[in-house]
mmCIF file of C-alpha atoms and ligand atoms in Angstrom:
data_model
loop_
_atom_site.group_PDB
_atom_site.id
_atom_site.type_symbol
_atom_site.label_atom_id
_atom_site.label_comp_id
_atom_site.label_asym_id
_atom_site.label_seq_id
_atom_site.Cartn_x
_atom_site.Cartn_y
_atom_site.Cartn_z
ATOM 1 C CA MET A 269 -55.953 62.288 120.649
ATOM 2 C CA LEU A 270 -52.948 64.606 122.013
ATOM 3 C CA ASP A 271 -50.470 63.185 120.474
ATOM 4 C CA ARG A 272 -51.652 64.001 117.429
ATOM 5 C CA LEU A 273 -51.387 67.570 117.500
ATOM 6 C CA GLU A 274 -48.452 68.799 115.016
ATOM 7 C CA PRO A 275 -45.809 70.192 116.981
ATOM 8 C CA GLN A 276 -46.623 74.552 116.353
ATOM 9 C CA ALA A 277 -43.383 77.264 115.874
ATOM 10 C CA PRO A 278 -42.823 78.795 118.754
ATOM 11 C CA ASP A 279 -43.673 82.708 119.065
ATOM 12 C CA ALA A 280 -40.732 83.928 116.827
ATOM 13 C CA LEU A 281 -40.576 87.095 119.474
ATOM 14 C CA LEU A 282 -40.663 85.036 122.389
ATOM 15 C CA ALA A 283 -37.728 82.929 121.597
ATOM 16 C CA LEU A 284 -36.072 85.953 121.545
ATOM 17 C CA ILE A 285 -36.944 87.255 124.804
ATOM 18 C CA LYS A 286 -35.107 83.334 125.937
ATOM 19 C CA LEU A 287 -31.810 84.544 123.627
ATOM 20 C CA TYR A 288 -31.668 87.788 124.359
ATOM 21 C CA ALA A 289 -31.800 86.972 128.793
ATOM 22 C CA GLY A 290 -29.265 84.283 128.077
ATOM 23 C CA ASP A 291 -26.514 86.714 127.257
ATOM 24 C CA ASP A 292 -24.144 87.855 129.714
ATOM 25 C CA ARG A 293 -21.841 90.638 127.301
ATOM 26 C CA ALA A 294 -22.786 93.264 129.867
ATOM 27 C CA ASP A 295 -23.551 95.837 126.257
ATOM 28 C CA LYS A 296 -26.436 93.443 125.282
ATOM 29 C CA ILE A 297 -29.328 95.450 123.439
ATOM 30 C CA ASP A 298 -32.963 95.153 123.098
ATOM 31 C CA LEU A 299 -35.108 96.542 120.308
ATOM 32 C CA GLY A 300 -37.699 93.057 120.152
ATOM 33 C CA VAL A 301 -39.861 93.555 122.591
ATOM 34 C CA GLY A 302 -42.756 95.753 121.593
ATOM 35 C CA VAL A 303 -42.413 97.894 125.183
ATOM 36 C CA TYR A 304 -42.064 101.074 126.107
ATOM 37 C CA ARG A 305 -38.427 101.780 127.852
ATOM 38 C CA THR A 306 -36.586 105.012 129.021
ATOM 39 C CA ASP A 307 -33.049 105.784 128.613
ATOM 40 C CA ASP A 308 -31.610 103.300 131.411
ATOM 41 C CA GLY A 309 -33.388 101.127 130.184
ATOM 42 C CA GLU A 310 -37.012 100.859 132.107
ATOM 43 C CA THR A 311 -40.724 100.093 131.358
ATOM 44 C CA PRO A 312 -41.858 101.515 134.890
ATOM 45 C CA VAL A 313 -45.642 101.358 135.188
ATOM 46 C CA PHE A 314 -46.955 105.182 135.251
ATOM 47 C CA ALA A 315 -47.063 107.063 138.121
ATOM 48 C CA ALA A 316 -50.678 108.077 137.113
ATOM 49 C CA ILE A 317 -51.875 104.481 137.644
ATOM 50 C CA LYS A 318 -49.773 103.442 140.685
ATOM 51 C CA GLN A 319 -51.662 106.186 142.828
ATOM 52 C CA ALA A 320 -55.184 105.182 140.497
ATOM 53 C CA GLU A 321 -54.528 101.531 142.315
ATOM 54 C CA ALA A 322 -53.226 102.741 145.469
ATOM 55 C CA ARG A 323 -56.765 104.254 144.756
ATOM 56 C CA LEU A 324 -59.010 101.259 143.628
ATOM 57 C CA LEU A 325 -57.030 99.692 146.441
ATOM 58 C CA GLU A 326 -58.595 101.864 149.299
ATOM 59 C CA GLU A 327 -61.662 102.126 147.879
ATOM 60 C CA GLN A 328 -62.165 98.527 145.994
ATOM 61 C CA ASP A 329 -65.590 96.663 148.343
ATOM 62 C CA SER A 330 -66.590 93.943 146.055
ATOM 63 C CA LYS A 331 -64.584 92.111 143.179
ATOM 64 C CA SER A 332 -68.455 90.319 142.047
ATOM 65 C CA TYR A 333 -68.403 89.909 138.099
ATOM 66 C CA LEU A 334 -69.245 92.588 136.315
ATOM 67 C CA GLY A 335 -70.318 91.062 132.552
ATOM 68 C CA PRO A 336 -69.546 91.029 129.834
ATOM 69 C CA GLU A 337 -69.568 94.269 128.299
ATOM 70 C CA GLY A 338 -66.116 94.584 131.737
ATOM 71 C CA ASP A 339 -65.601 98.166 133.347
ATOM 72 C CA MET A 340 -68.521 100.869 131.365
ATOM 73 C CA GLY A 341 -66.706 103.639 132.898
ATOM 74 C CA PHE A 342 -63.784 102.391 132.044
ATOM 75 C CA VAL A 343 -65.618 102.363 127.966
ATOM 76 C CA ASN A 344 -66.284 105.172 128.258
ATOM 77 C CA ALA A 345 -64.148 108.130 129.675
ATOM 78 C CA LEU A 346 -62.339 106.374 127.129
ATOM 79 C CA MET A 347 -64.178 107.972 124.222
ATOM 80 C CA PRO A 348 -63.417 111.420 124.648
ATOM 81 C CA HIS A 349 -59.456 110.459 124.015
ATOM 82 C CA ALA A 350 -60.012 108.303 121.412
ATOM 83 C CA PHE A 351 -62.725 109.587 119.305
ATOM 84 C CA GLY A 352 -62.599 113.442 120.748
ATOM 85 C CA ARG A 353 -65.365 115.727 122.283
ATOM 86 C CA ASP A 354 -68.185 115.326 120.050
ATOM 87 C CA GLY A 355 -66.914 111.378 119.581
ATOM 88 C CA ALA A 356 -69.957 109.996 120.705
ATOM 89 C CA MET A 357 -71.401 109.724 116.855
ATOM 90 C CA GLY A 358 -75.416 110.718 118.040
ATOM 91 C CA GLY A 359 -75.420 108.207 120.245
ATOM 92 C CA ARG A 360 -75.315 105.498 117.226
ATOM 93 C CA LEU A 361 -70.883 104.196 118.521
ATOM 94 C CA GLU A 362 -70.765 102.363 122.059
ATOM 95 C CA GLY A 363 -68.183 100.039 122.742
ATOM 96 C CA MET A 364 -67.291 97.166 125.724
ATOM 97 C CA GLN A 365 -64.253 96.081 127.401
ATOM 98 C CA THR A 366 -61.851 93.371 126.263
ATOM 99 C CA PRO A 367 -58.385 91.246 127.035
ATOM 100 C CA GLY A 368 -56.427 93.289 125.893
ATOM 101 C CA GLY A 369 -56.033 95.710 122.119
ATOM 102 C CA THR A 370 -55.468 91.611 121.121
ATOM 103 C CA GLY A 371 -59.399 90.632 122.825
ATOM 104 C CA ALA A 372 -60.783 93.670 120.814
ATOM 105 C CA VAL A 373 -60.096 93.122 117.721
ATOM 106 C CA ARG A 374 -60.776 89.196 118.313
ATOM 107 C CA LEU A 375 -64.318 89.637 118.930
ATOM 108 C CA ALA A 376 -63.673 92.161 115.853
ATOM 109 C CA VAL A 377 -63.415 89.770 112.801
ATOM 110 C CA ALA A 378 -66.007 87.513 114.882
ATOM 111 C CA ALA A 379 -68.501 89.257 115.468
ATOM 112 C CA ALA A 380 -67.058 90.530 111.164
ATOM 113 C CA GLN A 381 -67.243 87.064 109.971
ATOM 114 C CA ARG A 382 -71.047 86.756 112.053
ATOM 115 C CA ALA A 383 -72.548 89.673 110.272
ATOM 116 C CA GLY A 384 -71.480 87.520 106.524
ATOM 117 C CA VAL A 385 -68.021 88.412 106.351
ATOM 118 C CA ALA A 386 -65.364 85.840 104.519
ATOM 119 C CA ARG A 387 -62.388 88.350 103.544
ATOM 120 C CA VAL A 388 -59.972 91.072 105.232
ATOM 121 C CA HIS A 389 -58.269 93.357 103.527
ATOM 122 C CA LEU A 390 -54.619 93.564 105.118
ATOM 123 C CA GLY A 391 -51.624 95.682 104.462
ATOM 124 C CA ALA A 392 -48.006 93.716 104.274
ATOM 125 C CA PRO A 393 -46.559 93.085 106.303
ATOM 126 C CA SER A 394 -48.515 93.417 109.458
ATOM 127 C CA TRP A 395 -48.893 93.075 113.577
ATOM 128 C CA PRO A 396 -48.163 89.150 112.599
ATOM 129 C CA ASN A 397 -51.445 88.402 115.554
ATOM 130 C CA HIS A 398 -53.378 90.121 112.596
ATOM 131 C CA ALA A 399 -52.959 86.992 110.642
ATOM 132 C CA GLN A 400 -52.586 84.472 113.072
ATOM 133 C CA ILE A 401 -56.172 85.590 114.429
ATOM 134 C CA LEU A 402 -58.120 85.924 110.807
ATOM 135 C CA ALA A 403 -56.818 82.384 110.495
ATOM 136 C CA ASP A 404 -58.379 80.624 113.397
ATOM 137 C CA VAL A 405 -61.694 82.571 112.998
ATOM 138 C CA GLY A 406 -61.664 81.026 109.882
ATOM 139 C CA VAL A 407 -61.889 84.533 108.224
ATOM 140 C CA GLU A 408 -59.840 85.099 104.630
ATOM 141 C CA ALA A 409 -56.833 87.181 104.841
ATOM 142 C CA ALA A 410 -55.883 89.319 101.450
ATOM 143 C CA ASN A 411 -52.997 91.480 101.721
ATOM 144 C CA PHE A 412 -52.201 94.987 99.542
ATOM 145 C CA ASP A 413 -47.930 96.461 100.598
ATOM 146 C CA HIS A 414 -48.171 98.618 103.317
ATOM 147 C CA ALA A 415 -44.900 100.555 101.895
ATOM 148 C CA ASN A 416 -43.052 102.183 99.434
ATOM 149 C CA ALA A 417 -39.330 101.273 99.114
ATOM 150 C CA ASP A 418 -38.706 104.958 100.145
ATOM 151 C CA GLY A 419 -40.309 104.481 103.523
ATOM 152 C CA THR A 420 -43.442 105.723 103.091
ATOM 153 C CA ALA A 421 -47.012 104.527 102.794
ATOM 154 C CA ASN A 422 -47.996 103.104 99.956
ATOM 155 C CA ALA A 423 -51.115 105.027 99.381
ATOM 156 C CA GLU A 424 -52.628 103.843 96.314
ATOM 157 C CA ALA A 425 -52.488 99.802 96.788
ATOM 158 C CA VAL A 426 -54.728 100.877 100.085
ATOM 159 C CA LEU A 427 -57.006 102.848 98.182
ATOM 160 C CA THR A 428 -57.907 100.491 95.125
ATOM 161 C CA ALA A 429 -58.354 97.662 98.211
ATOM 162 C CA ILE A 430 -61.376 99.687 99.921
ATOM 163 C CA ARG A 431 -62.565 100.749 95.740
ATOM 164 C CA GLU A 432 -62.472 97.139 95.134
ATOM 165 C CA ALA A 433 -63.414 95.322 98.581
ATOM 166 C CA GLY A 434 -67.032 93.858 97.591
ATOM 167 C CA ALA A 435 -70.116 93.379 100.420
ATOM 168 C CA ASN A 436 -69.111 90.445 102.774
ATOM 169 C CA GLU A 437 -65.353 92.155 103.195
ATOM 170 C CA ALA A 438 -63.943 94.545 105.354
ATOM 171 C CA VAL A 439 -60.330 95.949 105.493
ATOM 172 C CA LEU A 440 -57.839 96.533 108.326
ATOM 173 C CA LEU A 441 -56.521 99.967 109.537
ATOM 174 C CA HIS A 442 -53.728 100.534 112.600
ATOM 175 C CA GLY A 443 -54.975 104.164 113.345
ATOM 176 C CA CYS A 444 -51.072 105.261 113.956
ATOM 177 C CA CYS A 445 -48.048 103.679 115.298
ATOM 178 C CA HIS A 446 -48.077 101.114 112.659
ATOM 179 C CA ASN A 447 -46.624 97.116 113.552
ATOM 180 C CA PRO A 448 -44.143 96.466 112.332
ATOM 181 C CA THR A 449 -43.256 99.940 109.881
ATOM 182 C CA GLY A 450 -44.041 103.081 112.263
ATOM 183 C CA ILE A 451 -45.199 104.607 108.757
ATOM 184 C CA ASP A 452 -48.988 106.182 109.307
ATOM 185 C CA TYR A 453 -50.574 107.591 106.465
ATOM 186 C CA THR A 454 -50.668 111.021 106.144
ATOM 187 C CA PRO A 455 -53.786 113.199 107.339
ATOM 188 C CA GLU A 456 -54.139 113.982 103.206
ATOM 189 C CA GLU A 457 -54.082 109.675 102.474
ATOM 190 C CA TRP A 458 -56.709 109.781 105.564
ATOM 191 C CA ASP A 459 -59.029 111.842 103.966
ATOM 192 C CA ALA A 460 -59.023 109.991 100.888
ATOM 193 C CA ILE A 461 -59.166 107.269 102.380
ATOM 194 C CA ALA A 462 -62.448 107.805 104.750
ATOM 195 C CA GLU A 463 -63.599 108.874 101.062
ATOM 196 C CA ALA A 464 -62.920 106.228 99.299
ATOM 197 C CA PHE A 465 -64.611 104.387 102.083
ATOM 198 C CA ALA A 466 -68.191 105.772 102.224
ATOM 199 C CA ASP A 467 -67.773 104.923 98.509
ATOM 200 C CA SER A 468 -66.652 101.542 98.627
ATOM 201 C CA ALA A 469 -69.120 98.837 100.866
ATOM 202 C CA ALA A 470 -65.725 97.290 102.715
ATOM 203 C CA LEU A 471 -66.805 97.211 106.203
ATOM 204 C CA PRO A 472 -63.924 99.404 108.714
ATOM 205 C CA ILE A 473 -61.856 97.598 110.939
ATOM 206 C CA LEU A 474 -59.479 100.693 112.914
ATOM 207 C CA ASP A 475 -57.362 98.785 114.764
ATOM 208 C CA LEU A 476 -55.776 101.424 117.479
ATOM 209 C CA ALA A 477 -52.841 99.914 119.453
ATOM 210 C CA TYR A 478 -50.840 102.598 120.037
ATOM 211 C CA GLN A 479 -52.569 106.772 119.725
ATOM 212 C CA GLY A 480 -50.557 109.010 121.845
ATOM 213 C CA LEU A 481 -46.707 107.209 120.738
ATOM 214 C CA GLY A 482 -46.949 109.280 117.699
ATOM 215 C CA HIS A 483 -47.976 112.570 117.481
ATOM 216 C CA GLY A 484 -49.647 112.994 119.974
ATOM 217 C CA MET A 485 -53.321 112.120 121.533
ATOM 218 C CA ASP A 486 -55.443 114.017 118.890
ATOM 219 C CA GLU A 487 -53.087 114.198 116.246
ATOM 220 C CA ASP A 488 -53.164 110.131 115.921
ATOM 221 C CA ALA A 489 -56.695 109.526 115.762
ATOM 222 C CA TYR A 490 -56.747 111.856 113.218
ATOM 223 C CA GLY A 491 -57.736 108.711 110.454
ATOM 224 C CA LEU A 492 -60.272 107.688 113.209
ATOM 225 C CA ARG A 493 -61.641 110.324 113.654
ATOM 226 C CA ARG A 494 -62.104 110.686 109.768
ATOM 227 C CA VAL A 495 -62.743 107.786 108.573
ATOM 228 C CA LEU A 496 -65.946 107.623 111.402
ATOM 229 C CA ALA A 497 -67.176 110.907 110.040
ATOM 230 C CA ALA A 498 -67.785 109.364 106.609
ATOM 231 C CA VAL A 499 -68.872 105.397 107.314
ATOM 232 C CA PRO A 500 -72.570 104.697 108.126
ATOM 233 C CA GLU A 501 -70.638 101.452 110.267
ATOM 234 C CA ALA A 502 -67.051 100.435 111.864
ATOM 235 C CA LEU A 503 -65.275 97.871 114.300
ATOM 236 C CA ILE A 504 -63.008 99.553 115.688
ATOM 237 C CA ALA A 505 -60.377 97.997 118.485
ATOM 238 C CA TYR A 506 -57.838 100.201 121.006
ATOM 239 C CA SER A 507 -55.539 99.469 123.545
ATOM 240 C CA CYS A 508 -54.623 101.032 126.252
ATOM 241 C CA ASP A 509 -51.362 98.384 127.317
ATOM 242 C CA LYS A 510 -48.888 101.117 125.465
ATOM 243 C CA ASN A 511 -50.518 104.750 126.791
ATOM 244 C CA PHE A 512 -51.106 103.546 130.004
ATOM 245 C CA GLY A 513 -47.799 100.859 130.483
ATOM 246 C CA MET A 514 -50.314 98.634 131.180
ATOM 247 C CA TYR A 515 -48.716 95.536 129.236
ATOM 248 C CA ARG A 516 -49.747 92.242 131.182
ATOM 249 C CA ASP A 517 -53.036 93.491 132.343
ATOM 250 C CA ARG A 518 -54.728 93.151 129.407
ATOM 251 C CA VAL A 519 -56.923 96.082 129.036
ATOM 252 C CA GLY A 520 -59.100 96.930 125.889
ATOM 253 C CA ALA A 521 -62.447 98.354 124.456
ATOM 254 C CA LEU A 522 -63.972 97.323 121.323
ATOM 255 C CA TYR A 523 -66.292 99.782 119.404
ATOM 256 C CA VAL A 524 -69.051 99.544 117.203
ATOM 257 C CA LEU A 525 -70.297 101.923 115.017
ATOM 258 C CA ALA A 526 -74.053 101.387 114.076
ATOM 259 C CA SER A 527 -75.644 102.845 111.347
ATOM 260 C CA GLU A 528 -78.591 103.672 113.399
ATOM 261 C CA ALA A 529 -78.805 104.397 117.846
ATOM 262 C CA GLY A 530 -81.347 102.432 116.742
ATOM 263 C CA GLN A 531 -79.166 99.026 116.141
ATOM 264 C CA LEU A 532 -76.718 99.135 118.787
ATOM 265 C CA PRO A 533 -78.448 97.057 121.382
ATOM 266 C CA VAL A 534 -78.437 94.149 118.657
ATOM 267 C CA ILE A 535 -75.259 94.535 117.255
ATOM 268 C CA GLN A 536 -74.003 94.797 121.231
ATOM 269 C CA SER A 537 -76.001 91.335 122.262
ATOM 270 C CA ASN A 538 -74.357 89.396 119.687
ATOM 271 C CA LEU A 539 -70.490 91.790 121.472
ATOM 272 C CA ASN A 540 -71.601 90.299 124.270
ATOM 273 C CA ALA A 541 -72.288 86.182 123.493
ATOM 274 C CA LEU A 542 -68.883 85.799 120.980
ATOM 275 C CA ALA A 543 -67.087 87.352 123.834
ATOM 276 C CA ARG A 544 -69.588 85.178 127.044
ATOM 277 C CA ALA A 545 -68.098 82.185 125.158
ATOM 278 C CA ALA A 546 -64.579 83.549 124.515
ATOM 279 C CA TRP A 547 -63.509 84.927 128.469
ATOM 280 C CA SER A 548 -66.651 85.667 129.892
ATOM 281 C CA MET A 549 -65.292 88.610 131.173
ATOM 282 C CA PRO A 550 -62.021 90.196 131.011
ATOM 283 C CA PRO A 551 -60.134 91.131 133.921
ATOM 284 C CA ASP A 552 -61.207 94.424 135.965
ATOM 285 C CA HIS A 553 -57.703 94.631 137.771
ATOM 286 C CA GLY A 554 -56.083 97.741 135.068
ATOM 287 C CA GLY A 555 -59.905 98.413 133.138
ATOM 288 C CA ALA A 556 -60.867 100.075 137.138
ATOM 289 C CA ALA A 557 -57.194 101.385 136.907
ATOM 290 C CA VAL A 558 -57.452 103.574 133.756
ATOM 291 C CA ARG A 559 -61.066 104.754 134.899
ATOM 292 C CA VAL A 560 -59.839 105.971 138.100
ATOM 293 C CA VAL A 561 -57.333 107.928 136.091
ATOM 294 C CA LEU A 562 -59.503 109.113 133.085
ATOM 295 C CA ARG A 563 -62.407 110.537 135.814
ATOM 296 C CA ASP A 564 -59.628 112.738 138.389
ATOM 297 C CA PRO A 565 -58.927 116.009 135.755
ATOM 298 C CA ASP A 566 -54.968 115.779 137.578
ATOM 299 C CA LEU A 567 -54.163 112.324 137.436
ATOM 300 C CA THR A 568 -55.284 113.424 133.907
ATOM 301 C CA ALA A 569 -52.850 115.929 133.022
ATOM 302 C CA LEU A 570 -50.212 113.485 134.770
ATOM 303 C CA TRP A 571 -50.595 110.517 132.513
ATOM 304 C CA LEU A 572 -50.387 113.364 129.417
ATOM 305 C CA GLU A 573 -47.052 114.273 131.015
ATOM 306 C CA GLU A 574 -46.425 111.112 131.045
ATOM 307 C CA LEU A 575 -47.305 109.610 128.007
ATOM 308 C CA ASP A 576 -45.475 113.165 126.051
ATOM 309 C CA THR A 577 -42.324 112.162 127.978
ATOM 310 C CA MET A 578 -42.285 109.061 126.168
ATOM 311 C CA ARG A 579 -43.278 110.259 122.456
ATOM 312 C CA ALA A 580 -40.532 112.644 123.092
ATOM 313 C CA ARG A 581 -38.212 110.608 124.158
ATOM 314 C CA MET A 582 -39.329 108.158 120.973
ATOM 315 C CA ARG A 583 -39.127 111.438 118.599
ATOM 316 C CA GLN A 584 -35.415 112.048 120.098
ATOM 317 C CA VAL A 585 -33.991 108.641 118.897
ATOM 318 C CA ARG A 586 -35.131 108.842 115.688
ATOM 319 C CA GLU A 587 -34.144 112.185 114.817
ATOM 320 C CA ARG A 588 -30.317 110.255 116.317
ATOM 321 C CA LEU A 589 -30.777 107.346 114.361
ATOM 322 C CA ALA A 590 -31.826 110.014 111.485
ATOM 323 C CA GLY A 591 -28.933 112.039 111.962
ATOM 324 C CA ALA A 592 -26.487 109.557 111.187
ATOM 325 C CA GLY A 593 -27.514 109.330 107.614
ATOM 326 C CA GLN A 594 -26.465 106.181 106.430
ATOM 327 C CA ALA A 595 -25.185 103.279 108.391
ATOM 328 C CA GLY A 596 -23.518 101.022 105.790
ATOM 329 C CA SER A 597 -25.961 100.093 103.224
ATOM 330 C CA ILE A 598 -29.060 101.676 105.311
ATOM 331 C CA ASP A 599 -30.569 104.654 104.805
ATOM 332 C CA LEU A 600 -31.486 105.881 108.708
ATOM 333 C CA ALA A 601 -33.542 109.591 107.467
ATOM 334 C CA PRO A 602 -37.121 108.174 106.758
ATOM 335 C CA LEU A 603 -37.071 106.758 110.474
ATOM 336 C CA ALA A 604 -37.360 110.365 111.307
ATOM 337 C CA ARG A 605 -40.976 110.202 109.241
ATOM 338 C CA GLN A 606 -41.594 107.379 111.036
ATOM 339 C CA ASN A 607 -44.289 107.177 114.029
ATOM 340 C CA GLY A 608 -44.288 104.758 117.109
ATOM 341 C CA LEU A 609 -42.049 102.017 119.140
ATOM 342 C CA PHE A 610 -41.449 100.480 115.853
ATOM 343 C CA SER A 611 -39.482 101.345 112.235
ATOM 344 C CA MET A 612 -38.581 98.524 109.844
ATOM 345 C CA LEU A 613 -34.582 97.940 108.599
ATOM 346 C CA PRO A 614 -33.769 96.282 105.201
ATOM 347 C CA VAL A 615 -31.342 93.518 106.531
ATOM 348 C CA THR A 616 -31.776 90.246 105.640
ATOM 349 C CA LYS A 617 -32.142 87.550 107.858
ATOM 350 C CA ASP A 618 -28.034 86.535 108.149
ATOM 351 C CA GLN A 619 -27.230 89.898 108.510
ATOM 352 C CA VAL A 620 -30.283 89.884 111.964
ATOM 353 C CA GLU A 621 -28.191 87.413 112.640
ATOM 354 C CA ARG A 622 -25.248 88.768 112.491
ATOM 355 C CA LEU A 623 -25.427 92.191 114.050
ATOM 356 C CA ARG A 624 -27.131 89.255 117.516
ATOM 357 C CA THR A 625 -23.942 86.444 117.808
ATOM 358 C CA GLU A 626 -21.696 88.985 116.418
ATOM 359 C CA HIS A 627 -22.926 92.375 118.309
ATOM 360 C CA ALA A 628 -25.492 91.136 120.734
ATOM 361 C CA ILE A 629 -27.853 93.259 119.081
ATOM 362 C CA TYR A 630 -31.548 91.471 119.422
ATOM 363 C CA MET A 631 -34.127 92.458 116.494
ATOM 364 C CA ALA A 632 -36.616 90.342 115.446
ATOM 365 C CA GLY A 633 -36.198 88.633 111.691
ATOM 366 C CA SER A 634 -38.220 90.378 109.631
ATOM 367 C CA GLY A 635 -35.880 93.179 110.545
ATOM 368 C CA ARG A 636 -37.961 95.344 112.538
ATOM 369 C CA ILE A 637 -36.283 97.312 115.357
ATOM 370 C CA ASN A 638 -38.123 99.123 118.544
ATOM 371 C CA VAL A 639 -37.125 102.050 119.059
ATOM 372 C CA ALA A 640 -36.981 102.415 122.089
ATOM 373 C CA GLY A 641 -34.499 100.020 123.304
ATOM 374 C CA LEU A 642 -32.149 102.655 122.360
ATOM 375 C CA HIS A 643 -30.894 105.546 123.568
ATOM 376 C CA LYS A 644 -27.446 107.546 124.790
ATOM 377 C CA GLY A 645 -25.774 104.844 125.289
ATOM 378 C CA ASN A 646 -25.921 102.306 123.170
ATOM 379 C CA ILE A 647 -26.609 104.573 119.790
ATOM 380 C CA ASP A 648 -23.611 104.407 118.422
ATOM 381 C CA ARG A 649 -22.936 101.713 118.655
ATOM 382 C CA PHE A 650 -25.609 100.088 117.697
ATOM 383 C CA VAL A 651 -25.419 101.801 113.688
ATOM 384 C CA GLU A 652 -21.543 101.002 114.211
ATOM 385 C CA ALA A 653 -22.700 98.240 114.557
ATOM 386 C CA LEU A 654 -25.367 98.183 111.269
ATOM 387 C CA SER A 655 -22.666 99.235 109.210
ATOM 388 C CA ALA A 656 -20.398 96.546 109.747
ATOM 389 C CA VAL A 657 -23.127 93.505 108.773
ATOM 390 C CA THR A 658 -24.272 95.918 105.873
ATOM 391 C CA GLY A 659 -21.615 97.620 104.626
HETATM 392 N N1 PMP B 21 -52.999 95.806 117.487
HETATM 393 C C1 PMP B 21 -51.538 95.866 117.314
HETATM 394 C C2 PMP B 21 -51.156 96.476 116.240
HETATM 395 C C3 PMP B 21 -50.303 95.823 118.591
HETATM 396 O O1 PMP B 21 -49.158 96.142 117.688
HETATM 397 C C4 PMP B 21 -50.789 94.847 119.298
HETATM 398 C C5 PMP B 21 -49.391 94.511 120.740
HETATM 399 N N2 PMP B 21 -49.365 94.386 120.179
HETATM 400 C C6 PMP B 21 -52.269 95.039 119.609
HETATM 401 C C7 PMP B 21 -53.093 95.220 118.125
HETATM 402 C C8 PMP B 21 -52.827 94.385 120.678
HETATM 403 O O2 PMP B 21 -52.043 93.878 122.243
HETATM 404 P P1 PMP B 21 -52.389 94.360 123.654
HETATM 405 O O3 PMP B 21 -51.081 93.846 124.532
HETATM 406 O O4 PMP B 21 -53.126 95.115 124.224
HETATM 407 O O5 PMP B 21 -52.975 93.119 123.369
#
């Protein structure tokens, strides 16, 4: 029977990783994969995590099962960082651990569907897995334009989507450091989005995968907190895989804001049932390490320092790119106003291909670049190559 299966297109980014690995040009540049890199091109384990892991090794006395909700110490310790000091929303907000932010998005969509959501409004472009998850769960995706050609967010489009969304619909938004564009809503735009949600029947689903990589932990949570303060219900998918550098350890959480604290046990019982059928329980190690960091003020301070260094480096790269002004037909100035790992360059597929074959520069076919792949040793070469293929 299995020979009835149709071949599926390989994940384009994973294919790019293979091509990059097989390229023996010494000055090759990888702007494809979505991981942070230092000036030396490394993706190191955070020092705070290394220390937490050493402690775990010493102190962990059992690996017996937890439950579908995972490590609640981790889930609760993250809350003040994500939602602010008074973020418990009068007991209306509760979470559970998930396998990465991907698991959290998946669970959010599946739970929304169980609650009757048949259609999810989503800005385009978005993280490609959003559409794949919606399709796989069996919920319709409705796209609105995320960005304007000048590199700003299309606030009118999202406001219209929220205002016009009916009952049985949800709107999925990136909390910060939008993937793939780096284009976030301004605080004023978030104020309007929160107001629109307050008057809308739509369920907000907020995806926060890069908190702290844009302007700071509190700054990057502005929109999330503003929306939560305005609405009765919401689902929040959170990833620690970037801001704690945990990628392969799959550290995430799904939080739910209920209209009343008394509703939470029923919602939670549905989330547990869905998680149980999908992965039973999340992997423990990464969440436990993050818990150790967040429960120790010294390790928390060290983690925040490391996060500051990451953010400052990405800002520097963005400033340098923007400082170059024009590269061929491409205006790099907007990149300084964008946030996080990614920005999208208006290049054609053909130009992406020439950058790879003629200049050993690897980026997604969409024109998305990971700015953390650039550093003072390769940034000028990148700008020159971009000028050469687009000029
Ligand atoms: N949401 C967005 C917008 C993302 O970009 C990503 C990661 N690429 C995720 C969720 C999922 O992250 P994780 O690796 O924790 O599954």
